Structures are given as C-alpha cells and as structure tokens.
Amino acid sequence: MGLLDKQFAKEGIVVSSLEDLLNWSRLSSLWQVGFGLACCAIEMMATSASHYDFDRFGVIPRNSPRQADIIIISGTVTLKMATRIKRIYEQMADPKYVISMGSCSNCGGPYWEHGYHVLKGVDRVIPVDVYVPGCPPRPEALLEGLLKLQEKIRNESLVKKTV
Amino acid sequence: MAFKTEHMTLNMGPQHPSTHGVLRLELELEGEIIKAVKPHIGYLHRCFEKHAEAMTYPQVIPYTDRMDYLSSIYNEFGYAVAVEKLLGIQVPERVEYIRVIMGELQRIASHLVAIGTYGLDIGAFTPFLFCFIDREKILSLFEMTCGARLLYNYIWVGGLSHDLHPDFIRSAKEFVTYFRPKVKDLNNLLTYNKIFIDRTANVGILPLETAINYGISGPNLRASGFEWDIRKDDTYSVYNKFNFDIPVGKGLQGTVGDCWDRYYVRILEIEESLKIIEQALKQIPEGDVTSAIPKRIKPPVGQVYSRVENPRGELGYFIISNGTPNPFRVKVKGPSFVHLGIMNELCKGHMVADVIAILGSIDIVLGEVDR
Amino acid sequence: MKNIQEIFSILKEKLGDFVLELTSSQPFEPFITISPLKINEVCLFLRDNEDLKFDSLVCLSGVDDANGKTIKDENGDNKIEGGTLSVYYHLESTKFRHKVVLKVSAARENPEVSSVALIWHHADWHEREAYDLVGINFLNHPDLRRILMPYDWEAGHPLRKDYKNPEFYQGMKVPY
C-alpha cells in the first residue's frame, strides 16, 4: 500500500482506510517512559543522543507513565524492582507496548544460574511485545526492535475480523 | 496562636529521571528544607559475589565488567591486578602500557558521561549531546581493539585477550589532538556558566575530616583539598613512569569541597588523562600480550586486598583463596556504595532542588552500589 | 611508618587480653586476630593513639568460613553445623601511610561482634551488608537492618555456603 505520507506529495488528496490512518499516526509518535535500569540504559541513552538519534522516529522521553505509550525495560529486573515495574505498567494508559531490551530482561541473562535475587525474564510480571537480544544490544539493534514494533502496530485492527 | 507543624515525607521513587538509575530516596521535609535523607538501595542487586564463588578465576571477568558499567576496563584491571598479586606473576611490559592507555581512555569516557548527565540534571541539554558525540569516538577506538562498545572482557589475568589493531596508535593520536580543544568548549558552555555556578557553588560542602571518616575517595576527596591518588600513593602497573599532576579543589567559585569543586576536579582530570595517554603512546614497547596467561589458575591458600583508582574513587578487591580453581570469597569495595552513605550529611539544611545537584556531583553508578 | 610486627607489639602491650595472635604464614597479607566482643575498644585505641592514628577504615568484609561439619537436614539438603563466621577489617593511616589487617571470628550458631560504626561512619553500611548477606549480628549498631535484599526476605542469608533458594517470592517464580 505504501506509506501515507508519500501519497500526500502528489495531488493533495489521499484515499485510505481509517485503520491505516490511525495506525500510522500512532506508530509515528511513540512516547517512552524514561526507564533505565542498568548497562542497557547507557546504550539507550546513546541511542537518544545525536549519533543514533531516537527523535527522528518520533520517540521522546516523558517523565510520567501516564503520558507515555511504550516502556523500554533496559537492564536486569530484580525481585525487589519487579513489583514496582508492575505498578508503573498498570499506570500507563491503553494502547501500550513493552520492548524488552537486553538478555537480562529477556530471560535473566548471565545471572540465570546463581542469581538468587534476579527475575529470570520480565515477561514473568508484564506482557512483552518485542524482545531485543544482546548484552548490551547495539543502538542499531534497538532501532531495529523499534521498527519491528512499528510493523506490529501497522498490522493492528480496530475491528476483530470474523472471516 | 501557634501553628502545629510536622515533617512531611516525600518519596523520590526508584523510577525518577534524575536519580542516575534505580535509587530510592526518602526525604523528610519541613516545608522546603530537608531534615533527613534516607537512601534505599538494592534494586539492582545482581548477586556478583555469589557468582564469583561458583565460577573459575577467568570466568569471573565478564561479571566484574557489569558492576560499574561506565568504567568496565577499570573493574577488570582491578581484578586482574589482585589475582596476579595472589599468583605472584609478572606481566610483559607491553601489556602494562596497553592497560594504562585503555584505562585512561575509559576514565575520559566515564567523566564525559558524568559531566553530560550532571548538566542534564541541572537543566542544560546541549552539553549532554556534545559529550556523547566525543564519547562515541572513544567507543569506536575500543570497538577497533576488542569488538565491544560497553562491556569488553578484554583484560585477562596475566595479559590481554587481543593485541592492538595496527591502526590503533595512529587513531588514538588523532583523537588526542582532536579532543584537547573540545575541553575548552565544555568550559565555555557549562563550567563558567552563571546559572550553573549559582546552582552548584556553596552547595553540599564536604569538610575534609568528615570525608576521611566516611571513607570518601577519588575526585570527591580531592575536591575537599586532600591530594590523594592511588596511582601515585600506592602505585600499581607502570603509572610511576609518567608525569602527571593531581588536581585538587581550591574553592575558586565558592567554598572548598562544594559541588562546583567536585565537578571542576573531573574536568581537570580529563586534561591529565590526555597527558598520560600521549606519553604512553610514545613509549609503548613491542612484545607478546598473551605469553604470560596461565593455562590453569590455582592460587595458593591465602588472601589479598588490592586497589586501583576507578574514575569514581578507590575500587578494592578482597580475594580469599582456598587452593581450588574457584575463589572462596570475593568482596568488592565499590566507591559508589561508600559515597552514597554521605547523602544524609550533605543534604541537611538544603532545599529539595539542591538534592539533585548534590546527587549528581557525587557521581554514583547503581551497578556498583548494589553489585 | 610502622610494620605489622611493631603494631602487634604495641597492641599486645596496651590491650593484651583482647589481642590474640599474629598470623603471617600464608601469602599475601599477615593479619592480627582480635576477640569479637572487644573489637570496638581495640579500634578506638588504634584510631586515637598518637603514634598509630588509623583514621581511615578501608574495607570491612563478612566471610562464611565454612569450617564446621556438613550434615544432611530433614529435606536432604546440606547444612553446616559448628564452625565460625569472620569479619576482616582493613585499616590505614592517612598521616603515616601504614596499614594493618584485623580479623575477628564468631561462632556460627550465635554470631555476635561489637560494632565500630560509631568510630568510623564508613563502617555503617558495610556492617549492614555483612548482616544482610552473611548473618552476623553487630551489637550497638545504630540501625541494623537489611540493605540489599528486600526487607521482608525470609529465606535466610544468601552468602552462606549452605544457603538454599526459595521457590516463590510474592508470587514470582525465583529459579530459572
């Protein structure tokens, strides 16, 4: 179908479906809750800085979970922190998405065997949409994770298809 | 008619834009003035010491990286020096010079993050972007050598994992020439900025006696006027072959030991690190970097405490060995853990906004506080 | 600047009963053993004496010596009985630049050591950590409670050699 914004350049009139319009506007400005836990947070900060620039995808950090669309769990989730993550996730308004960045939040990471205080994967407390592997993932990997999330949003539908 | 007053408790929770990680501060306030600060930590406790008891000596190195993730080379350096003392082995000179060059590059990268995020906390966005661009150049030097940007697994017990890339020395010299004038840019932007000085001078003054009693070390101790640097006073590796000064806080914009002093000592240390890197690049000898790495590490029964100068302070490793290939006990004394204990002393009597300025000037990393 | 032999003789002379022995046979560090309930008096003397002036505590570590007998308890897990838990103190003087290492050992069943938190404030959080992870009780500490583990952690002290992980904590599964 092509991106809606390219079609504007030609004549000034575009015909599309409401779902495509809403999905396109939602995926172009995903605001994230500033949530960095450990080493992956430094790579997330480097992604927001000017070399790799998150802002050109429309992602800006917001301080409060009530004003955000996505939360990027970057770093190790410990048992003490897991209850707080659940509380912040529940405060976000629908539709909301979760990107799990790094091995520690995917599945416990290098601390899987003897970590008595590490939660083996953040999907034990909240539902996750995209997993980005790496320890820590490069900024390019995080950008690809974001693009995959945008793919997922593009294919969402307001109405459940019956046929 | 008298007013009835009581103290209010305000929670700066684990998720907060300015707490440098997952730290919870419980503030007890009387209006806007702080009466007490109670830090709650442990939100990033990743059981490093239990892992060290279960792995063999070389397998512990990737875990030491992840403790203070902004200066990983120094964590590995400290651990390798401690185990080499226990084994009694001597590494080749080329290895020592490369370790010093990497360590000082890492010190500059870590101070750039400290300065950039401190500006961000105070309210200035541009220094953050400038610092991160220069840091990317240092990270690409590391990537050229060992393949990783942040957590390297490069310094092994007895040597290094790879030798230098043939282009490394030329690129490092270019970086030093490029970066020297940038420090002046940073000074114009942030250090002598009137708003920054108003927010940080005469705030959070740390007297020298209190600092020594609380165990403060590194740039925070030097800002209070005491010239103490482990690279000179308890020297390790080949630091005794280089000429460099130890910057000390002098209270140029306020009092000795305030937040501005702690920030300015870090700027001056960047200059000194550039001096050390230049001298080391000129004097580096040839040699084989993997020749002294032992095949199997089994130290004799005994214990050692050895320390290095982290960008944040004194990083100490206390290793007890019982003759087996796994360490019996590894205790890490991280400088950020010690420095966070002084928050209550420093913040009493200040306003809520000053807590952010003081916390940023101490420069903590939560991975090292919680291990 | 004094070496450890001289410091040991000064201590033996002034506080003889509390100072036990000097071990220097193992590499790399020699250490002086002190009795556990009198460590605060020895440390106060070391800090204030004009010739010694140990004004800086460098490190304080709790260690599970694991030198007791290993038996099997009712669930079939290994449990250690008897033996000791130790605390190591590394002290330094910023004036004279000399260092010393002290060690105290307490019985595993009821480990009690006097606190030095009021002598050097640096020891405050280190002692809380030793209590949290190894289980050593510090007498007269101003605020002894857990610091790294959650405040309601019931399953014991994690750095002991016979520690076993719980299955669930607040509804979350703990093992992999």
CSV table of C-alpha atoms in Angstrom, one decimal, chain B:
chain,number,residue,atom,x,y,z
B,1,MET,CA,-2.0,31.3,68.1
B,2,ALA,CA,0.9,28.8,67.5
B,3,PHE,CA,1.0,26.7,64.4
B,4,LYS,CA,1.2,22.9,64.7
B,5,THR,CA,3.9,21.6,62.3
B,6,GLU,CA,5.1,18.2,61.5
B,7,HIS,CA,7.6,16.8,59.0
B,8,MET,CA,6.4,15.6,55.6
B,9,THR,CA,7.9,12.5,53.9
B,10,LEU,CA,8.5,12.7,50.2
B,11,ASN,CA,9.5,9.7,48.1
B,12,MET,CA,11.8,10.1,45.2
B,13,GLY,CA,11.0,6.6,43.9
B,14,PRO,CA,13.1,4.1,42.1
B,15,GLN,CA,11.8,5.4,38.7
B,16,HIS,CA,12.9,9.0,38.5
B,17,PRO,CA,14.5,11.0,35.7
B,18,SER,CA,17.4,12.3,37.9
B,19,THR,CA,18.4,9.5,40.1
B,20,HIS,CA,21.0,8.0,37.8
B,21,GLY,CA,19.5,4.6,38.0
B,22,VAL,CA,17.2,2.8,40.4
B,23,LEU,CA,17.7,4.5,43.7
B,24,ARG,CA,15.0,5.4,46.2
B,25,LEU,CA,15.5,8.5,48.4
B,26,GLU,CA,13.1,9.1,51.2
B,27,LEU,CA,13.2,12.8,52.1
B,28,GLU,CA,12.0,14.2,55.4
B,29,LEU,CA,10.9,17.8,54.8
B,30,GLU,CA,9.9,20.8,56.8
B,31,GLY,CA,8.4,22.9,54.1
B,32,GLU,CA,11.1,23.0,51.5
B,33,ILE,CA,14.1,22.5,53.9
B,34,ILE,CA,15.4,19.0,54.2
B,35,LYS,CA,15.7,17.4,57.7
B,36,ALA,CA,16.9,13.9,56.7
B,37,VAL,CA,17.6,11.8,53.7
B,38,LYS,CA,17.4,8.0,53.8
B,39,PRO,CA,18.6,6.2,50.7
B,40,HIS,CA,17.1,2.7,50.0
B,41,ILE,CA,19.2,0.6,47.7
B,42,GLY,CA,19.2,-3.0,46.5
B,43,TYR,CA,17.0,-2.6,43.4
B,44,LEU,CA,19.9,-3.7,41.2
B,45,HIS,CA,21.4,-6.4,43.4
B,46,ARG,CA,22.7,-8.9,41.0
B,47,CYS,CA,24.5,-11.3,43.3
B,48,PHE,CA,28.0,-10.8,41.9
B,49,GLU,CA,29.7,-12.2,45.0
B,50,LYS,CA,27.7,-15.5,44.8
B,51,HIS,CA,28.6,-15.8,41.1
B,52,ALA,CA,32.3,-15.3,41.9
B,53,GLU,CA,32.3,-18.2,44.2
B,54,ALA,CA,30.7,-20.5,41.6
B,55,MET,CA,32.9,-19.6,38.6
B,56,THR,CA,36.6,-20.2,38.0
B,57,TYR,CA,39.0,-17.2,38.2
B,58,PRO,CA,39.0,-16.3,34.5
B,59,GLN,CA,35.2,-16.8,34.2
B,60,VAL,CA,34.6,-14.0,36.8
B,61,ILE,CA,35.9,-11.3,34.5
B,62,PRO,CA,32.7,-10.7,32.4
B,63,TYR,CA,30.8,-10.3,35.7
B,64,THR,CA,33.2,-7.7,37.0
B,65,ASP,CA,32.5,-5.7,33.8
B,66,ARG,CA,28.9,-5.4,34.6
B,67,MET,CA,29.3,-3.9,38.1
B,68,ASP,CA,30.3,-0.4,37.2
B,69,TYR,CA,29.2,-0.4,33.6
B,70,LEU,CA,30.6,3.1,32.8
B,71,SER,CA,34.2,2.1,33.5
B,72,SER,CA,34.4,-1.6,32.7
B,73,ILE,CA,38.1,-1.6,31.9
B,74,TYR,CA,38.9,-0.5,35.4
B,75,ASN,CA,36.9,-3.2,37.0
B,76,GLU,CA,38.7,-5.8,35.0
B,77,PHE,CA,42.0,-4.1,35.7
B,78,GLY,CA,41.5,-4.1,39.5
B,79,TYR,CA,40.5,-7.8,39.5
B,80,ALA,CA,43.5,-8.8,37.2
B,81,VAL,CA,45.9,-6.9,39.4
B,82,ALA,CA,44.6,-8.6,42.6
B,83,VAL,CA,44.7,-12.2,41.2
B,84,GLU,CA,48.2,-11.6,39.7
B,85,LYS,CA,49.4,-10.5,43.2
B,86,LEU,CA,48.0,-13.7,44.7
B,87,LEU,CA,49.7,-15.8,42.0
B,88,GLY,CA,52.9,-13.8,42.1
B,89,ILE,CA,53.2,-13.5,38.3
B,90,GLN,CA,54.7,-10.6,36.3
B,91,VAL,CA,53.1,-9.5,33.0
B,92,PRO,CA,55.0,-8.3,30.0
B,93,GLU,CA,55.7,-4.5,29.7
B,94,ARG,CA,53.6,-4.1,26.5
B,95,VAL,CA,50.6,-5.4,28.4
B,96,GLU,CA,51.1,-2.9,31.2
B,97,TYR,CA,51.3,0.0,28.7
B,98,ILE,CA,48.2,-1.1,26.8
B,99,ARG,CA,46.3,-1.5,30.1
B,100,VAL,CA,47.2,2.1,31.1
B,101,ILE,CA,46.2,3.5,27.7
B,102,MET,CA,42.8,1.7,27.8
B,103,GLY,CA,42.3,2.7,31.4
B,104,GLU,CA,42.8,6.4,30.8
B,105,LEU,CA,40.6,6.4,27.7
B,106,GLN,CA,37.9,4.8,29.8
B,107,ARG,CA,38.4,7.4,32.5
B,108,ILE,CA,37.8,10.2,29.9
B,109,ALA,CA,34.7,8.4,28.7
B,110,SER,CA,33.3,8.0,32.2
B,111,HIS,CA,33.9,11.6,33.1
B,112,LEU,CA,32.2,12.7,29.9
B,113,VAL,CA,29.1,10.8,30.9
B,114,ALA,CA,29.3,12.3,34.5
B,115,ILE,CA,29.6,15.8,33.1
B,116,GLY,CA,26.9,15.4,30.5
B,117,THR,CA,24.3,13.9,32.8
B,118,TYR,CA,25.1,16.4,35.5
B,119,GLY,CA,24.3,19.2,33.0
B,120,LEU,CA,21.1,17.4,32.1
B,121,ASP,CA,20.1,17.2,35.8
B,122,ILE,CA,20.7,20.9,36.3
B,123,GLY,CA,18.7,21.7,33.2
B,124,ALA,CA,21.2,22.1,30.3
B,125,PHE,CA,20.6,19.8,27.3
B,126,THR,CA,23.4,20.8,25.0
B,127,PRO,CA,26.5,19.6,27.0
B,128,PHE,CA,24.9,16.2,27.1
B,129,LEU,CA,24.8,15.9,23.3
B,130,PHE,CA,28.3,17.3,22.9
B,131,CYS,CA,29.7,14.9,25.5
B,132,PHE,CA,28.1,11.9,23.9
B,133,ILE,CA,29.4,12.7,20.4
B,134,ASP,CA,33.0,12.8,21.8
B,135,ARG,CA,32.4,9.6,23.7
B,136,GLU,CA,31.3,7.8,20.5
B,137,LYS,CA,34.8,8.4,19.2
B,138,ILE,CA,36.3,6.7,22.2
B,139,LEU,CA,33.9,3.8,22.0
B,140,SER,CA,34.9,3.3,18.3
B,141,LEU,CA,38.6,3.0,19.5
B,142,PHE,CA,37.5,0.3,21.9
B,143,GLU,CA,35.5,-1.5,19.3
B,144,MET,CA,38.5,-1.5,17.0
B,145,THR,CA,40.5,-3.3,19.6
B,146,CYS,CA,38.2,-5.8,21.2
B,147,GLY,CA,34.9,-5.8,19.4
B,148,ALA,CA,32.6,-4.4,22.1
B,149,ARG,CA,31.4,-0.9,22.9
B,150,LEU,CA,30.5,-1.1,26.5
B,151,LEU,CA,31.4,-4.3,28.3
B,152,TYR,CA,34.7,-5.6,27.0
B,153,ASN,CA,36.1,-8.8,28.6
B,154,TYR,CA,39.5,-7.5,27.4
B,155,ILE,CA,41.9,-7.6,30.4
B,156,TRP,CA,42.6,-11.2,31.4
B,157,VAL,CA,44.6,-12.5,34.3
B,158,GLY,CA,48.2,-12.4,33.1
B,159,GLY,CA,47.7,-10.4,29.9
B,160,LEU,CA,45.1,-9.3,27.4
B,161,SER,CA,42.6,-11.1,25.1
B,162,HIS,CA,43.8,-9.4,21.8
B,163,ASP,CA,46.7,-7.3,20.8
B,164,LEU,CA,46.2,-3.8,19.4
B,165,HIS,CA,44.9,-3.3,15.9
B,166,PRO,CA,47.6,-1.9,13.5
B,167,ASP,CA,45.7,1.3,13.1
B,168,PHE,CA,45.1,1.9,16.8
B,169,ILE,CA,48.1,4.1,17.7
B,170,ARG,CA,47.5,6.5,14.8
B,171,SER,CA,43.8,6.8,15.6
B,172,ALA,CA,44.5,7.3,19.3
B,173,LYS,CA,46.9,10.1,18.5
B,174,GLU,CA,44.4,11.8,16.2
B,175,PHE,CA,41.8,11.5,18.9
B,176,VAL,CA,44.0,13.3,21.5
B,177,THR,CA,44.7,16.1,19.0
B,178,TYR,CA,41.0,16.5,18.2
B,179,PHE,CA,39.8,16.3,21.8
B,180,ARG,CA,42.1,18.8,23.5
B,181,PRO,CA,40.3,22.0,22.3
B,182,LYS,CA,36.9,20.5,22.9
B,183,VAL,CA,37.5,20.7,26.7
B,184,LYS,CA,37.7,24.4,26.3
B,185,ASP,CA,34.3,24.3,24.6
B,186,LEU,CA,32.8,22.4,27.5
B,187,ASN,CA,34.2,25.0,29.9
B,188,ASN,CA,32.6,27.9,28.0
B,189,LEU,CA,29.3,26.0,27.8
B,190,LEU,CA,28.9,24.7,31.4
B,191,THR,CA,31.8,25.3,33.8
B,192,TYR,CA,31.7,29.1,33.8
B,193,ASN,CA,28.0,29.5,33.1
B,194,LYS,CA,26.4,31.9,35.6
B,195,ILE,CA,23.3,29.7,36.2
B,196,PHE,CA,25.4,26.6,36.7
B,197,ILE,CA,27.6,28.3,39.2
B,198,ASP,CA,24.6,29.7,41.1
B,199,ARG,CA,23.2,26.2,41.5
B,200,THR,CA,26.4,24.4,42.5
B,201,ALA,CA,28.7,26.8,44.3
B,202,ASN,CA,28.4,26.7,48.1
B,203,VAL,CA,26.0,23.7,47.9
B,204,GLY,CA,26.8,20.4,49.6
B,205,ILE,CA,30.1,21.4,51.3
B,206,LEU,CA,32.1,18.4,52.4
B,207,PRO,CA,34.8,19.1,55.1
B,208,LEU,CA,37.9,17.0,55.0
B,209,GLU,CA,37.7,15.4,58.4
B,210,THR,CA,34.2,14.1,57.7
B,211,ALA,CA,35.3,12.9,54.3
B,212,ILE,CA,38.0,10.7,55.7
B,213,ASN,CA,35.8,9.4,58.4
B,214,TYR,CA,33.2,8.4,55.9
B,215,GLY,CA,35.7,6.7,53.7
B,216,ILE,CA,35.4,9.0,50.7
B,217,SER,CA,38.0,8.6,47.9
B,218,GLY,CA,38.7,9.7,44.4
B,219,PRO,CA,37.6,13.1,42.9
B,220,ASN,CA,35.2,13.7,45.8
B,221,LEU,CA,38.1,13.5,48.3
B,222,ARG,CA,40.4,15.6,46.1
B,223,ALA,CA,37.8,18.3,45.8
B,224,SER,CA,37.9,18.7,49.6
B,225,GLY,CA,41.5,19.7,49.4
B,226,PHE,CA,43.4,16.4,50.1
B,227,GLU,CA,45.9,15.3,47.5
B,228,TRP,CA,45.4,11.5,47.5
B,229,ASP,CA,45.5,9.4,44.3
B,230,ILE,CA,46.2,5.7,44.3
B,231,ARG,CA,48.0,6.0,41.0
B,232,LYS,CA,50.7,7.9,42.9
B,233,ASP,CA,50.4,7.0,46.6
B,234,ASP,CA,50.0,3.2,46.3
B,235,THR,CA,51.2,2.8,42.7
B,236,TYR,CA,50.3,-0.2,40.5
B,237,SER,CA,51.1,-1.1,36.9
B,238,VAL,CA,53.5,1.4,35.2
B,239,TYR,CA,52.0,4.6,36.4
B,240,ASN,CA,55.3,5.6,38.1
B,241,LYS,CA,56.8,6.1,34.6
B,242,PHE,CA,54.5,9.0,33.7
B,243,ASN,CA,54.5,12.7,34.5
B,244,PHE,CA,51.1,14.0,35.6
B,245,ASP,CA,49.6,16.3,38.3
B,246,ILE,CA,46.8,15.6,40.8
B,247,PRO,CA,44.1,18.3,40.6
B,248,VAL,CA,42.8,19.4,44.0
B,249,GLY,CA,39.7,21.5,44.8
B,250,LYS,CA,40.6,25.1,45.7
B,251,GLY,CA,37.1,26.7,46.2
B,252,LEU,CA,37.5,29.0,43.1
B,253,GLN,CA,33.8,29.8,42.8
B,254,GLY,CA,32.6,29.2,46.4
B,255,THR,CA,34.0,27.1,49.2
B,256,VAL,CA,36.5,24.3,49.1
B,257,GLY,CA,34.6,21.0,48.8
B,258,ASP,CA,31.3,22.2,47.3
B,259,CYS,CA,29.6,20.7,44.2
B,260,TRP,CA,31.3,23.0,41.8
B,261,ASP,CA,34.7,21.9,43.1
B,262,ARG,CA,33.8,18.2,42.6
B,263,TYR,CA,32.7,18.9,39.1
B,264,TYR,CA,35.8,21.0,38.2
B,265,VAL,CA,38.2,18.4,39.5
B,266,ARG,CA,36.7,16.0,36.9
B,267,ILE,CA,37.3,18.5,34.1
B,268,LEU,CA,40.9,18.9,35.2
B,269,GLU,CA,41.4,15.1,35.4
B,270,ILE,CA,40.4,14.8,31.7
B,271,GLU,CA,43.4,17.0,30.8
B,272,GLU,CA,45.7,14.9,32.9
B,273,SER,CA,44.5,11.7,31.3
B,274,LEU,CA,45.2,13.1,27.9
B,275,LYS,CA,48.8,13.8,29.1
B,276,ILE,CA,49.2,10.2,30.3
B,277,ILE,CA,47.9,8.8,27.0
B,278,GLU,CA,50.3,10.9,24.9
B,279,GLN,CA,53.3,9.8,26.9
B,280,ALA,CA,52.2,6.1,26.9
B,281,LEU,CA,51.7,6.1,23.1
B,282,LYS,CA,55.2,7.4,22.6
B,283,GLN,CA,56.9,4.9,24.9
B,284,ILE,CA,54.9,1.7,24.2
B,285,PRO,CA,57.3,-1.3,23.6
B,286,GLU,CA,56.9,-4.4,21.5
B,287,GLY,CA,56.0,-7.8,22.9
B,288,ASP,CA,53.5,-10.6,23.1
B,289,VAL,CA,50.4,-9.9,25.1
B,290,THR,CA,49.2,-13.5,25.7
B,291,SER,CA,52.5,-15.1,26.7
B,292,ALA,CA,52.0,-14.8,30.5
B,293,ILE,CA,48.4,-16.0,30.7
B,294,PRO,CA,48.5,-19.2,32.8
B,295,LYS,CA,46.7,-22.3,31.5
B,296,ARG,CA,45.1,-23.1,34.8
B,297,ILE,CA,44.7,-20.7,37.6
B,298,LYS,CA,45.0,-22.3,41.1
B,299,PRO,CA,46.5,-19.8,43.6
B,300,PRO,CA,47.9,-20.9,46.9
B,301,VAL,CA,45.8,-20.7,50.1
B,302,GLY,CA,45.9,-17.0,51.2
B,303,GLN,CA,44.2,-13.6,50.9
B,304,VAL,CA,44.9,-10.3,49.3
B,305,TYR,CA,43.4,-6.8,49.3
B,306,SER,CA,44.4,-4.8,46.3
B,307,ARG,CA,43.0,-1.5,45.0
B,308,VAL,CA,43.0,0.7,41.9
B,309,GLU,CA,41.9,4.3,41.1
B,310,ASN,CA,38.5,4.0,39.4
B,311,PRO,CA,37.1,7.1,37.8
B,312,ARG,CA,34.8,7.3,40.8
B,313,GLY,CA,37.2,6.5,43.6
B,314,GLU,CA,39.1,3.6,45.2
B,315,LEU,CA,37.9,0.3,43.9
B,316,GLY,CA,39.2,-2.5,46.2
B,317,TYR,CA,39.0,-6.3,45.7
B,318,PHE,CA,39.5,-8.6,48.7
B,319,ILE,CA,40.0,-12.1,47.4
B,320,ILE,CA,40.4,-15.2,49.7
B,321,SER,CA,41.6,-18.3,48.0
B,322,ASN,CA,41.5,-21.9,49.4
B,323,GLY,CA,43.7,-23.6,46.9
B,324,THR,CA,40.9,-24.6,44.4
B,325,PRO,CA,40.3,-23.2,40.9
B,326,ASN,CA,37.2,-21.2,42.2
B,327,PRO,CA,37.7,-18.2,44.6
B,328,PHE,CA,36.5,-18.8,48.1
B,329,ARG,CA,35.3,-15.2,48.7
B,330,VAL,CA,35.5,-12.1,46.6
B,331,LYS,CA,34.4,-8.9,48.3
B,332,VAL,CA,34.3,-5.8,46.2
B,333,LYS,CA,34.5,-2.4,47.9
B,334,GLY,CA,32.9,-0.1,45.3
B,335,PRO,CA,33.4,3.6,45.7
B,336,SER,CA,29.8,4.5,44.8
B,337,PHE,CA,28.5,2.3,47.7
B,338,VAL,CA,30.6,4.3,50.1
B,339,HIS,CA,29.8,7.7,48.7
B,340,LEU,CA,26.1,7.2,48.8
B,341,GLY,CA,26.3,6.9,52.6
B,342,ILE,CA,27.2,10.5,52.9
B,343,MET,CA,24.0,11.9,51.3
B,344,ASN,CA,22.3,12.5,54.7
B,345,GLU,CA,25.2,14.6,56.0
B,346,LEU,CA,25.5,16.7,52.8
B,347,CYS,CA,21.8,17.4,52.2
B,348,LYS,CA,20.8,18.6,55.7
B,349,GLY,CA,19.6,22.2,55.6
B,350,HIS,CA,19.4,22.5,51.9
B,351,MET,CA,16.3,22.7,49.6
B,352,VAL,CA,14.7,19.9,47.6
B,353,ALA,CA,16.2,21.2,44.3
B,354,ASP,CA,19.7,21.0,45.8
B,355,VAL,CA,19.4,17.3,46.4
B,356,ILE,CA,19.6,16.7,42.7
B,357,ALA,CA,22.7,18.9,42.4
B,358,ILE,CA,24.4,17.1,45.3
B,359,LEU,CA,23.5,13.6,44.0
B,360,GLY,CA,24.8,14.5,40.5
B,361,SER,CA,28.1,15.8,41.9
B,362,ILE,CA,28.9,12.7,43.8
B,363,ASP,CA,28.6,10.7,40.6
B,364,ILE,CA,27.3,7.3,41.5
B,365,VAL,CA,26.6,4.3,39.4
B,366,LEU,CA,23.9,2.0,40.7
B,367,GLY,CA,25.5,-1.2,39.4
B,368,GLU,CA,28.5,-0.6,41.7
B,369,VAL,CA,26.3,0.4,44.7
B,370,ASP,CA,24.3,-2.8,44.6
B,371,ARG,CA,26.7,-5.2,42.8
